[in-house]
mmCIF file of C-alpha atoms in Angstrom:
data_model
loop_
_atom_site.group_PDB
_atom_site.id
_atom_site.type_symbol
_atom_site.label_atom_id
_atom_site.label_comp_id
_atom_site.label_asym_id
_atom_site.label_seq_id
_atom_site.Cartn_x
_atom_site.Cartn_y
_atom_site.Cartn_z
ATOM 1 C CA UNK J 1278 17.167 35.899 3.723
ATOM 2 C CA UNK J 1279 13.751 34.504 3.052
ATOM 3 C CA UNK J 1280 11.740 31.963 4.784
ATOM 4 C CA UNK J 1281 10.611 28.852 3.765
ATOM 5 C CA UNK J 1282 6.751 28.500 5.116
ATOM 6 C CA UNK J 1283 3.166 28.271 4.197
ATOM 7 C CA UNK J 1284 3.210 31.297 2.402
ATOM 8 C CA UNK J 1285 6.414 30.673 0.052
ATOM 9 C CA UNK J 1286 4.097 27.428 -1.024
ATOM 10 C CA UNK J 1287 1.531 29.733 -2.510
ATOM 11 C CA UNK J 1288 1.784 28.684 -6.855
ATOM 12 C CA UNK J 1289 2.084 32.656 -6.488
ATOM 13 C CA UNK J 1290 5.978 32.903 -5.675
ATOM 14 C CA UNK J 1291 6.998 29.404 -6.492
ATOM 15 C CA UNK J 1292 7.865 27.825 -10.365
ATOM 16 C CA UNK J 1293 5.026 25.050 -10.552
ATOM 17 C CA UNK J 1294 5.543 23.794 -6.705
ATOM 18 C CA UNK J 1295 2.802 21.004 -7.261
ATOM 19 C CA UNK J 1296 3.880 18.025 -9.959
ATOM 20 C CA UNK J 1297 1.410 16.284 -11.335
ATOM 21 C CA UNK J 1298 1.347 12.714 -12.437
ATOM 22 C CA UNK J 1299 3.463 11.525 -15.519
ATOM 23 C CA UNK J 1300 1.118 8.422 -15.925
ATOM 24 C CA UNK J 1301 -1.182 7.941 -13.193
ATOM 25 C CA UNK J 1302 -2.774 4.152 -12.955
ATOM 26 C CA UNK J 1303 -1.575 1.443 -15.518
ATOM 27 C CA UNK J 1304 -3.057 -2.076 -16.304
ATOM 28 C CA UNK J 1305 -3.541 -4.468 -13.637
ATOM 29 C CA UNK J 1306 0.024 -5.820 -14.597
ATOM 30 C CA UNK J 1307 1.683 -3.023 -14.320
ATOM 31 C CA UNK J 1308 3.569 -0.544 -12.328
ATOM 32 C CA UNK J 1309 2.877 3.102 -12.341
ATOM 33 C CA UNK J 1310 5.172 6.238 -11.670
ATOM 34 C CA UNK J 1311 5.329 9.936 -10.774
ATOM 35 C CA UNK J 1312 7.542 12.193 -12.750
ATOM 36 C CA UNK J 1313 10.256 13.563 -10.554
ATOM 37 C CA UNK J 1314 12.148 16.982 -11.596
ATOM 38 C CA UNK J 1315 15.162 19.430 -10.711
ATOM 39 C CA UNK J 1316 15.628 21.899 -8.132
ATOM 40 C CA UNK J 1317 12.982 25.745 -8.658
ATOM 41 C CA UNK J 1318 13.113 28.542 -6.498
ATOM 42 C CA UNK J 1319 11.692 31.684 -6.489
ATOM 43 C CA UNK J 1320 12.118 33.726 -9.878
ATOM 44 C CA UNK J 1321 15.310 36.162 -9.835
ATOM 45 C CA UNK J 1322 15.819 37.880 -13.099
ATOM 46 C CA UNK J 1323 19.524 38.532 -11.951
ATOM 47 C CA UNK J 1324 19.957 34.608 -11.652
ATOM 48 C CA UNK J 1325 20.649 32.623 -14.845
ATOM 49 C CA UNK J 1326 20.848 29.158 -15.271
ATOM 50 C CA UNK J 1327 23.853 29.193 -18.003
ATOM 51 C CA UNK J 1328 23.992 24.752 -18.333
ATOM 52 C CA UNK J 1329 21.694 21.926 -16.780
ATOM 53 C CA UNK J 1330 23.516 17.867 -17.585
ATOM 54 C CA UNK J 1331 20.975 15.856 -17.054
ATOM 55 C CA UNK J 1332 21.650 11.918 -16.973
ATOM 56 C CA UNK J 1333 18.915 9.464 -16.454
ATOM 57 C CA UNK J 1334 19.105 5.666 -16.383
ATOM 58 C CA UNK J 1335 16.742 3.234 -14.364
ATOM 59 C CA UNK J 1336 18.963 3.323 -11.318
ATOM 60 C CA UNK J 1337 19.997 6.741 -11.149
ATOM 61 C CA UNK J 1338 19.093 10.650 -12.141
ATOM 62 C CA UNK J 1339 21.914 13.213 -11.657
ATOM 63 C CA UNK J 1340 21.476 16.757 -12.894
ATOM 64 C CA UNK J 1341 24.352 18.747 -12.719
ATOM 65 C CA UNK J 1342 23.415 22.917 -12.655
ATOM 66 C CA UNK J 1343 25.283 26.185 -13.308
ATOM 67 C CA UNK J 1344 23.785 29.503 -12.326
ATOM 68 C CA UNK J 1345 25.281 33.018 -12.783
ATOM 69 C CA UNK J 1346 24.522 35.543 -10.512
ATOM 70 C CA UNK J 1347 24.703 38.592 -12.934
ATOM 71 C CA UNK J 1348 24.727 41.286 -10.277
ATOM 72 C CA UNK J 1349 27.147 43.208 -8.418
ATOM 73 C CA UNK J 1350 24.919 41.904 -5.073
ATOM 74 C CA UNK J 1351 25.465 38.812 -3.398
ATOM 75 C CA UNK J 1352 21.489 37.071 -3.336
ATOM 76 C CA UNK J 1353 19.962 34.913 -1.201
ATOM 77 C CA UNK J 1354 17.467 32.277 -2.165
ATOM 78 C CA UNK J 1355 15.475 29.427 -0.721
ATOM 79 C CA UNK J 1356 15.787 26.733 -3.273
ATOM 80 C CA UNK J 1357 13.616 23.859 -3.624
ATOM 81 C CA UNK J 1358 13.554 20.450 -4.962
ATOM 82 C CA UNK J 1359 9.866 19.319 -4.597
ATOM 83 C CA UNK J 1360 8.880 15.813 -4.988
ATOM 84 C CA UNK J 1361 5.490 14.989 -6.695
ATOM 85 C CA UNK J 1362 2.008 14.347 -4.661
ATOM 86 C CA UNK J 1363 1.856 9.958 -4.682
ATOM 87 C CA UNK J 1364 -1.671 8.660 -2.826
ATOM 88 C CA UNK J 1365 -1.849 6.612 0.312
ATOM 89 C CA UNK J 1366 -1.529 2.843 -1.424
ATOM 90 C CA UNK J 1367 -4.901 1.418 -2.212
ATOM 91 C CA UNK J 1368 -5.477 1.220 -6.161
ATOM 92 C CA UNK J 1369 -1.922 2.307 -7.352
ATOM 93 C CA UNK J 1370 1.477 0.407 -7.494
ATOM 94 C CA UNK J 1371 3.911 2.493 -7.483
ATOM 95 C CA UNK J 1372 7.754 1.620 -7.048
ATOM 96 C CA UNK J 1373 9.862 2.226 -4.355
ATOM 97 C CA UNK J 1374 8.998 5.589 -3.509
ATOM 98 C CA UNK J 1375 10.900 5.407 0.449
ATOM 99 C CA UNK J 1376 14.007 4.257 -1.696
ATOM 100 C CA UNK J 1377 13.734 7.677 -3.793
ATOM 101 C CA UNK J 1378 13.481 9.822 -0.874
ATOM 102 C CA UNK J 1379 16.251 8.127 0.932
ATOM 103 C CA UNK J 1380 18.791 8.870 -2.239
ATOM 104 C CA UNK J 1381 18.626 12.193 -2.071
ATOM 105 C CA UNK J 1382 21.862 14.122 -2.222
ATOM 106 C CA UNK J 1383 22.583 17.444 -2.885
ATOM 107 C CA UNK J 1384 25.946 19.079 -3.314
ATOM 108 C CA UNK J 1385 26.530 22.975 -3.909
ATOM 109 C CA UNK J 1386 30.027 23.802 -5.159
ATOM 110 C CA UNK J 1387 31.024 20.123 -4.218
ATOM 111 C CA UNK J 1388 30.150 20.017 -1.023
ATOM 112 C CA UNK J 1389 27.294 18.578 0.894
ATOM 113 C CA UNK J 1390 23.842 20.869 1.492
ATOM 114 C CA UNK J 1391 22.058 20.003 4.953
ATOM 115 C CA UNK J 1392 18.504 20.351 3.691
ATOM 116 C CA UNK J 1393 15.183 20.837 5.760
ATOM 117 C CA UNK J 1394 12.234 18.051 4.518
ATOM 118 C CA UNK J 1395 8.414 19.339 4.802
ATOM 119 C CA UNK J 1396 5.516 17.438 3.785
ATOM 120 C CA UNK J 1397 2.465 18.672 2.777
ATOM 121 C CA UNK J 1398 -0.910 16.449 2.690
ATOM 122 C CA UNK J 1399 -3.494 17.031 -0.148
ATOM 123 C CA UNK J 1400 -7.747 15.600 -0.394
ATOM 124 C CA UNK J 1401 -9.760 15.798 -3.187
ATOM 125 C CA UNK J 1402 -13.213 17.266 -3.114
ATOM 126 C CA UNK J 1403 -16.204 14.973 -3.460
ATOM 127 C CA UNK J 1404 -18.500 15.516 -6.382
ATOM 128 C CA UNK J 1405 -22.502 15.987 -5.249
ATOM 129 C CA UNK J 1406 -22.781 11.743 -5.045
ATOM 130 C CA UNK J 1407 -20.244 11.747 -2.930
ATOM 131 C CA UNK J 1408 -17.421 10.669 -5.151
ATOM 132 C CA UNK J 1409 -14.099 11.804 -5.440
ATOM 133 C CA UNK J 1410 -13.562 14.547 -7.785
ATOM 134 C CA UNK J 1411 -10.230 13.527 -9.471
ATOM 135 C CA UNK J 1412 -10.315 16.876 -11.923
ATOM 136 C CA UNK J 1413 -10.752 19.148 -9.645
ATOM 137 C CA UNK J 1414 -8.102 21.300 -7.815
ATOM 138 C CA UNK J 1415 -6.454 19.170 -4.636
ATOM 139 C CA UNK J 1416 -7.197 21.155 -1.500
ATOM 140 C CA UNK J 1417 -3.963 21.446 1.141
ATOM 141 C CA UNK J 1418 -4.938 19.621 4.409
ATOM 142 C CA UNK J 1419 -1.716 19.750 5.917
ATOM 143 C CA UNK J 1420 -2.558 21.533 8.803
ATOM 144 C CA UNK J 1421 -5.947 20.081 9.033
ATOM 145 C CA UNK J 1422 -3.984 17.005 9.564
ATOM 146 C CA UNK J 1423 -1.543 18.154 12.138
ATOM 147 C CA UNK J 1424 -4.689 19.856 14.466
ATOM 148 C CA UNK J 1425 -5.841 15.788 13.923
ATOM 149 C CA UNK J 1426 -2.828 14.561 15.539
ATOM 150 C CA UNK J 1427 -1.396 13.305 12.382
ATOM 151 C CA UNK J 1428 2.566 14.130 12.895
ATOM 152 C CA UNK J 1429 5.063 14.814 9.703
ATOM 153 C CA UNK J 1430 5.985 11.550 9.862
ATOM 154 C CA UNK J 1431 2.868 9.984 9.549
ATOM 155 C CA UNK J 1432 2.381 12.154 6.730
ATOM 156 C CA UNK J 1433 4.936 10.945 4.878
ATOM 157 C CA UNK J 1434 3.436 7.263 5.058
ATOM 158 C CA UNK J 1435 2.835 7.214 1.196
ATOM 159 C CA UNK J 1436 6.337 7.546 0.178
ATOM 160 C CA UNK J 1437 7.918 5.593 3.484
ATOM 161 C CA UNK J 1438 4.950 3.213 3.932
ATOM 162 C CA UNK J 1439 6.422 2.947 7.595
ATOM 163 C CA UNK J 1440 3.637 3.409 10.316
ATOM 164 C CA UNK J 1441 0.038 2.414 10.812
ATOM 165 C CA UNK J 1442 -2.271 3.742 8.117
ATOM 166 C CA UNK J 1443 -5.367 2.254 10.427
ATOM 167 C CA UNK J 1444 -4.000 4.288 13.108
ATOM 168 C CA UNK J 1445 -3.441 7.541 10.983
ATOM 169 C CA UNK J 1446 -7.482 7.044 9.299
ATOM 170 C CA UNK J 1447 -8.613 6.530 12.853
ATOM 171 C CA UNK J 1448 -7.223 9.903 13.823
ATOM 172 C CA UNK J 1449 -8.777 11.687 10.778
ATOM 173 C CA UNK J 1450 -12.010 9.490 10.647
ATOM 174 C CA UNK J 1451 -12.855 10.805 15.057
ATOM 175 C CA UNK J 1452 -11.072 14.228 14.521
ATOM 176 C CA UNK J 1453 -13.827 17.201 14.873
ATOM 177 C CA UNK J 1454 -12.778 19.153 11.983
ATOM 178 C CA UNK J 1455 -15.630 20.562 9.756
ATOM 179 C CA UNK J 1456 -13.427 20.598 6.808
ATOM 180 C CA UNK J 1457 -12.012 17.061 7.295
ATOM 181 C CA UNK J 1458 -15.558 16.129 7.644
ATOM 182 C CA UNK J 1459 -16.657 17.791 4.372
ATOM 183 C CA UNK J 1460 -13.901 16.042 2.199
ATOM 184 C CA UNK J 1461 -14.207 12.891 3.925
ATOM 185 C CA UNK J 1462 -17.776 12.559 3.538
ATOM 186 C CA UNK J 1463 -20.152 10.205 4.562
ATOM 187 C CA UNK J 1464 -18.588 7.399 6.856
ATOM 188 C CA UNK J 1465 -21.889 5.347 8.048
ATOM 189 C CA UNK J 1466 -20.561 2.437 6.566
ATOM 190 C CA UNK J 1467 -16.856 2.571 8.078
ATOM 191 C CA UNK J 1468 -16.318 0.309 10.871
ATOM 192 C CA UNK J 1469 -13.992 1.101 12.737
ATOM 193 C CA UNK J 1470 -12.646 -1.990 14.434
ATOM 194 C CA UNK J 1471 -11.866 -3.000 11.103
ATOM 195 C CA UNK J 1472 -7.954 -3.013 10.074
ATOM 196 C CA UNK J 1473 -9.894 -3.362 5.939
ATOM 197 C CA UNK J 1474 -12.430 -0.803 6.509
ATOM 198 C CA UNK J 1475 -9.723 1.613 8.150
ATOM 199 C CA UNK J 1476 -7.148 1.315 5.387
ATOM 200 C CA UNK J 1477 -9.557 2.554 2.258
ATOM 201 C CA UNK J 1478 -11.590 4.992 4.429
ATOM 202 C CA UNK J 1479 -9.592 8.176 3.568
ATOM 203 C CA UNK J 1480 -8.266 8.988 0.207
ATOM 204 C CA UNK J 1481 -5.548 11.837 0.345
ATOM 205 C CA UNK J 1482 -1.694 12.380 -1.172
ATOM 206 C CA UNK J 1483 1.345 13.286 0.766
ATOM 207 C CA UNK J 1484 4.497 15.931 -0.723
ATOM 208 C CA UNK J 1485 7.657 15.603 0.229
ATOM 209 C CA UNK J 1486 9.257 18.810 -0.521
ATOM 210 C CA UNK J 1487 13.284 19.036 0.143
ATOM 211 C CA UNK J 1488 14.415 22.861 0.385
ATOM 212 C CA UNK J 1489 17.649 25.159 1.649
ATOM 213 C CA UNK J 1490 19.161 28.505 1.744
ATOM 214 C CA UNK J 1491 21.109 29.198 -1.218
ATOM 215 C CA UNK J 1492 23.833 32.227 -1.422
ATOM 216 C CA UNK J 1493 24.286 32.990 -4.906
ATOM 217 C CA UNK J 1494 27.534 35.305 -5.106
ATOM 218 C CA UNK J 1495 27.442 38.544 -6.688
ATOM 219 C CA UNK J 1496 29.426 38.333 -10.399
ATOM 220 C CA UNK J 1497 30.026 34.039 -9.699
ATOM 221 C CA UNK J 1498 28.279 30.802 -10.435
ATOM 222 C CA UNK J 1499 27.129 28.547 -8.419
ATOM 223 C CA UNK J 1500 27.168 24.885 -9.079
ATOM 224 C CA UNK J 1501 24.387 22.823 -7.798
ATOM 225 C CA UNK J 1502 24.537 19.227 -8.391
ATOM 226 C CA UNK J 1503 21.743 16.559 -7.096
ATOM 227 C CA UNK J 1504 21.120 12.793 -7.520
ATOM 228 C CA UNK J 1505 18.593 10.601 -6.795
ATOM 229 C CA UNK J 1506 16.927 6.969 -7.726
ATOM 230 C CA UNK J 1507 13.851 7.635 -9.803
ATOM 231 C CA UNK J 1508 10.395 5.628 -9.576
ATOM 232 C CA UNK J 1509 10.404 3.228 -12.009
ATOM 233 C CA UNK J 1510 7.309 2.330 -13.850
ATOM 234 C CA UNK J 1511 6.941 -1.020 -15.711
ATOM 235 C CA UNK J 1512 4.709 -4.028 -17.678
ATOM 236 C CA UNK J 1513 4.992 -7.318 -19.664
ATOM 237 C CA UNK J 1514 4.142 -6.184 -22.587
ATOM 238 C CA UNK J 1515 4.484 -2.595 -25.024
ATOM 239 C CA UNK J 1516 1.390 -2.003 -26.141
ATOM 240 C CA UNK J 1517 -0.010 0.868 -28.944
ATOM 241 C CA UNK J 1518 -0.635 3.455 -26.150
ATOM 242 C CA UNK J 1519 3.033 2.810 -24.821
ATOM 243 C CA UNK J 1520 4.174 3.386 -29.057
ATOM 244 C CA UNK J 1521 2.811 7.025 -29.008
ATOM 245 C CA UNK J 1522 3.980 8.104 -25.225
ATOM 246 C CA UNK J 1523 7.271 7.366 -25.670
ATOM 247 C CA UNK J 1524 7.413 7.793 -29.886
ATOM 248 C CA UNK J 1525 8.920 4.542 -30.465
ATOM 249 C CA UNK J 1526 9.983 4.248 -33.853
ATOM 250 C CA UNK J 1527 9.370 1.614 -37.203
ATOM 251 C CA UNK J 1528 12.903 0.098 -36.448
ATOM 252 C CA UNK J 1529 12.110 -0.646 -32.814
ATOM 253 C CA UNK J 1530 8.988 -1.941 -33.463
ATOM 254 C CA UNK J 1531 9.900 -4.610 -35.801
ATOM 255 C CA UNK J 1532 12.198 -5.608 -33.511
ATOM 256 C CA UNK J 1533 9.704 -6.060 -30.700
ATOM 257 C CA UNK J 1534 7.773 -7.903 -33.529
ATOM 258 C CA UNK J 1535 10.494 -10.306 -33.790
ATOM 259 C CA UNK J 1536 10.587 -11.478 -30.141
ATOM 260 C CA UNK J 1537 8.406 -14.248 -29.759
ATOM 261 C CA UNK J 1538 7.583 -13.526 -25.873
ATOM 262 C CA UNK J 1539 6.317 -10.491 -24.417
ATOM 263 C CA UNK J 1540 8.541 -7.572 -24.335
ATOM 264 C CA UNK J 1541 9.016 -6.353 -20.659
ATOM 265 C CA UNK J 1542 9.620 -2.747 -20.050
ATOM 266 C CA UNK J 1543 10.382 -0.509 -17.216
ATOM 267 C CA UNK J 1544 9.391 3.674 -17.820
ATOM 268 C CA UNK J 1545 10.291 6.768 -16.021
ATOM 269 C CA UNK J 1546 9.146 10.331 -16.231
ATOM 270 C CA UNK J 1547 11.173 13.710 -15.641
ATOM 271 C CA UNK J 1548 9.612 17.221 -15.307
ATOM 272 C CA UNK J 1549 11.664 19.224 -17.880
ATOM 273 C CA UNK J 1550 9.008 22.106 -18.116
ATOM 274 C CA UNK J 1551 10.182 24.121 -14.941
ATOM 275 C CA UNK J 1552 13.341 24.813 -17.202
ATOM 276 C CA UNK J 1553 11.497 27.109 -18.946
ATOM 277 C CA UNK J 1554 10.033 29.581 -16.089
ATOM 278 C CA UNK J 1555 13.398 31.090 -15.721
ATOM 279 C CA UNK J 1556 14.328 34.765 -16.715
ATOM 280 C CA UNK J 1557 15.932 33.474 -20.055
ATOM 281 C CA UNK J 1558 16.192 30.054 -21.838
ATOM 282 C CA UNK J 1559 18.876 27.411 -20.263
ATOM 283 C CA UNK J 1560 22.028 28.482 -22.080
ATOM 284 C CA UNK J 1561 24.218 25.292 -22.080
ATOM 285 C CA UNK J 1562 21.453 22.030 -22.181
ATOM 286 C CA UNK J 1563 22.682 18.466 -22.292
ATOM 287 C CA UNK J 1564 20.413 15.063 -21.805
ATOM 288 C CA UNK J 1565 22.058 12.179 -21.828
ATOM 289 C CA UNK J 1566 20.012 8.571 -20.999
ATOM 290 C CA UNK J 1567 21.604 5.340 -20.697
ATOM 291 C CA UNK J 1568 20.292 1.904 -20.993
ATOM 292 C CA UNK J 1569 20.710 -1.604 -20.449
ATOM 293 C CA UNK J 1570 22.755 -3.735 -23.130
ATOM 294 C CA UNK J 1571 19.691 -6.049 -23.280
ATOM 295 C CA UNK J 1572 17.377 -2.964 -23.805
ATOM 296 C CA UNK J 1573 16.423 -0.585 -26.439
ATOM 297 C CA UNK J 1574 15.387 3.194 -25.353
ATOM 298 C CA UNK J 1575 13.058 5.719 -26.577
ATOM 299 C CA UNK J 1576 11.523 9.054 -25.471
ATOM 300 C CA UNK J 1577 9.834 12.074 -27.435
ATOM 301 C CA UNK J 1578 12.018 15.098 -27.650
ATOM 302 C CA UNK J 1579 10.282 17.919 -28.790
ATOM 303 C CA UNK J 1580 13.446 20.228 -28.800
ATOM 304 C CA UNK J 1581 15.898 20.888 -32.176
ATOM 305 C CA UNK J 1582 18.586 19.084 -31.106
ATOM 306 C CA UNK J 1583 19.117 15.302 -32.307
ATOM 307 C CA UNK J 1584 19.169 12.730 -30.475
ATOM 308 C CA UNK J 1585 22.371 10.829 -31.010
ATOM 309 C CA UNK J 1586 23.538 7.492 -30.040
ATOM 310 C CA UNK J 1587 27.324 8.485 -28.287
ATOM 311 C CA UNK J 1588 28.286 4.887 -26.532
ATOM 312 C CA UNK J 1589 27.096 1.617 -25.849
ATOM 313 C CA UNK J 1590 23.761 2.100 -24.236
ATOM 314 C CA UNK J 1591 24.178 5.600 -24.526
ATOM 315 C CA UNK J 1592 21.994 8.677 -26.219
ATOM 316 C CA UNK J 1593 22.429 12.538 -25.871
ATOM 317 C CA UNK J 1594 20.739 15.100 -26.975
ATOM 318 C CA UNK J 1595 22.654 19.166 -26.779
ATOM 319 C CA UNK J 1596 20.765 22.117 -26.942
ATOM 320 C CA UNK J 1597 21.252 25.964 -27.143
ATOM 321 C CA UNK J 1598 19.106 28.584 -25.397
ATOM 322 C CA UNK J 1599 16.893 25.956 -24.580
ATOM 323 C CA UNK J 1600 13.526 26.613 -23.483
ATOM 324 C CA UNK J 1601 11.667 23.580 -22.832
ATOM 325 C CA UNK J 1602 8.286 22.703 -23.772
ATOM 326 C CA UNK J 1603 7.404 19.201 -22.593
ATOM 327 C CA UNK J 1604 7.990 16.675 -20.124
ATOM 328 C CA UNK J 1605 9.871 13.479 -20.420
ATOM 329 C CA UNK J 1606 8.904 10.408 -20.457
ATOM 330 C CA UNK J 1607 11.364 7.108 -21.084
ATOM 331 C CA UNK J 1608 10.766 4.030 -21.703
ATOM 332 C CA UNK J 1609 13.714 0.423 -21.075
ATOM 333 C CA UNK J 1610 12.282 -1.884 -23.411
ATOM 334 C CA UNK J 1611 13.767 -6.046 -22.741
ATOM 335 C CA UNK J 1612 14.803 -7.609 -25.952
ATOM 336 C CA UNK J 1613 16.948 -10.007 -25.018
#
């Protein structure tokens, strides 16, 4: 049975642990989001994943899994569902993020999974003028935290924004760490009596990473099914950048064209590229996204299925020996 701890989190033994952002900061007037994405464990070439459902709407993702254990030996992994990396709130918006953590629900073979939660903090290095270096590898500070007297649960204050972020800086800002110190930088001009001054004096990301012990039985599959409300994204108006991200078509557009006030929209992204670090392509793939009757929908698919409208509201896309090669992004687009 293997362990889940620092080492398994090493990029080495784990399918792209770290998710980046789908669409980092947005106009002033708008909302951003974080792609969220299935469950990855370590590689097994004896496990395949033989179907993955996926159905996405604004108020819910489920994504329902099959995998075949192909040997005559029962296996034992530690699977993960990791969330992405959001920053402590000072220049983003992002939805509800303690909402998405608290709809988290896993069943294996119908039945409820208890699941351990870790969180991991990440810092940016700072460039030679002191700046934060936003393209350069994050750096893990979680236990640089923890020797700080930052506990998990303060951690987690960018998803649950429950605690005191003054508090948590203070910590970090008077803890005698020489690597704290180094990504922090220079804090002359910090005050710290001020509540202000406190809240924008550190810059760093928290991951909430769900994981559990898995028993794959030898010759059987194993169905995995999770569910979870996804952060939603949003502005008042579709603009040309939103057109290309989300491939919205001539029809749609002169409808939007038609609509004498702004078109709202909400967006959502999904990390579909994981699918394609298994042993072999996902055998059995089936999307299916469902809007609003006052909405239109659109996303890029860059597989060779068609996308094909199958109810009101609804669109599904099937694929065979699918081995995916992008992300997905989604835009809900008011018309009404």
């Amino acid at each position: 049975m293997k362990v889940f701890n620092k080492t398994l989190l090493s990029k080495t033994l784990l399918v792209s642990l770290c998710l980046g952002f789908a669409g980092s900061v947005f106009a002033n007037d708008s909302i951003g989001y974080v792609a969220t994405g299935g469950v990855e464990y370590i590689k097994n070439d004896k496990i395949a994943m033989q179907s993955e459902d996926l159905q996405i709407s604004k108020n819910l993702i489920k994504v329902d899994y099959r995998f075949k254990n192909t040997s005559n030996k029962d296996i034992t992994e530690t699977v993960l569902f990791p969330l992405p990396s959001v920053p402590v709130p000072q220049d983003y918006n992002f939805s509800d993020t303690a909402e998405t953590i608290g709809s988290f629900k896993i069943l294996v073979n119908d039945k409820p999974v208890n699941y351990q939660t870790h969180v991991r903090a990440f810092m940016y290095p700072l460039t030679k003028d002191g700046s934060l270096d936003f393209e350069a590898k994050q750096i893990d500070v979680t236990e640089e935290f923890k020797s700080c007297g930052v506990t998990e649960k303060e951690m987690q204050y960018p998803w649950t924004v429950k605690g005191d972020l003054s508090a948590i800086h203070r910590k970090l800002l008077k803890c005698d760490n020489p690597k704290l110190k180094q990504l922090i930088g220079s804090t002359s001009n910090i005050d710290m009596n001020s509540e202000d001054d406190l809240l924008y004096a550190v810059y760093w990301e928290s991951q909430v990473i769900y994981s559990w012990q898995q028993l794959f039985k030898a010759n059987s599959v194993t169905n995995i099914k999770h569910s979870y409300k996804p952060l939603i994204g949003g502005s008042v108006a579709v603009t040309e950048s939103e057109h290309e991200m989300f491939c919205i078509d001539d029809g749609i557009k002169k409808l939007l064209n038609k609509t004498e006030m702004g078109n709202t929209y909400s967006s959502l992204g999904y990390i579909l590229t994981t699918g394609a670090n298994w042993a072999k392509p996902i055998e059995n793939f089936k999307l299916t996204v469902e809007r609003d009757n006052d909405e239109v929908t659109s996303f890029c698919w860059a597989g060779k299925g068609k996308v094909n409208k199958i109810g009101q509201g609804k669109f599904q896309v099937v694929e065979k020996n699918f081995k995916p090669t992008k992300d997905l992004d989604v835009i809900f687009i008011k018309v009404k």
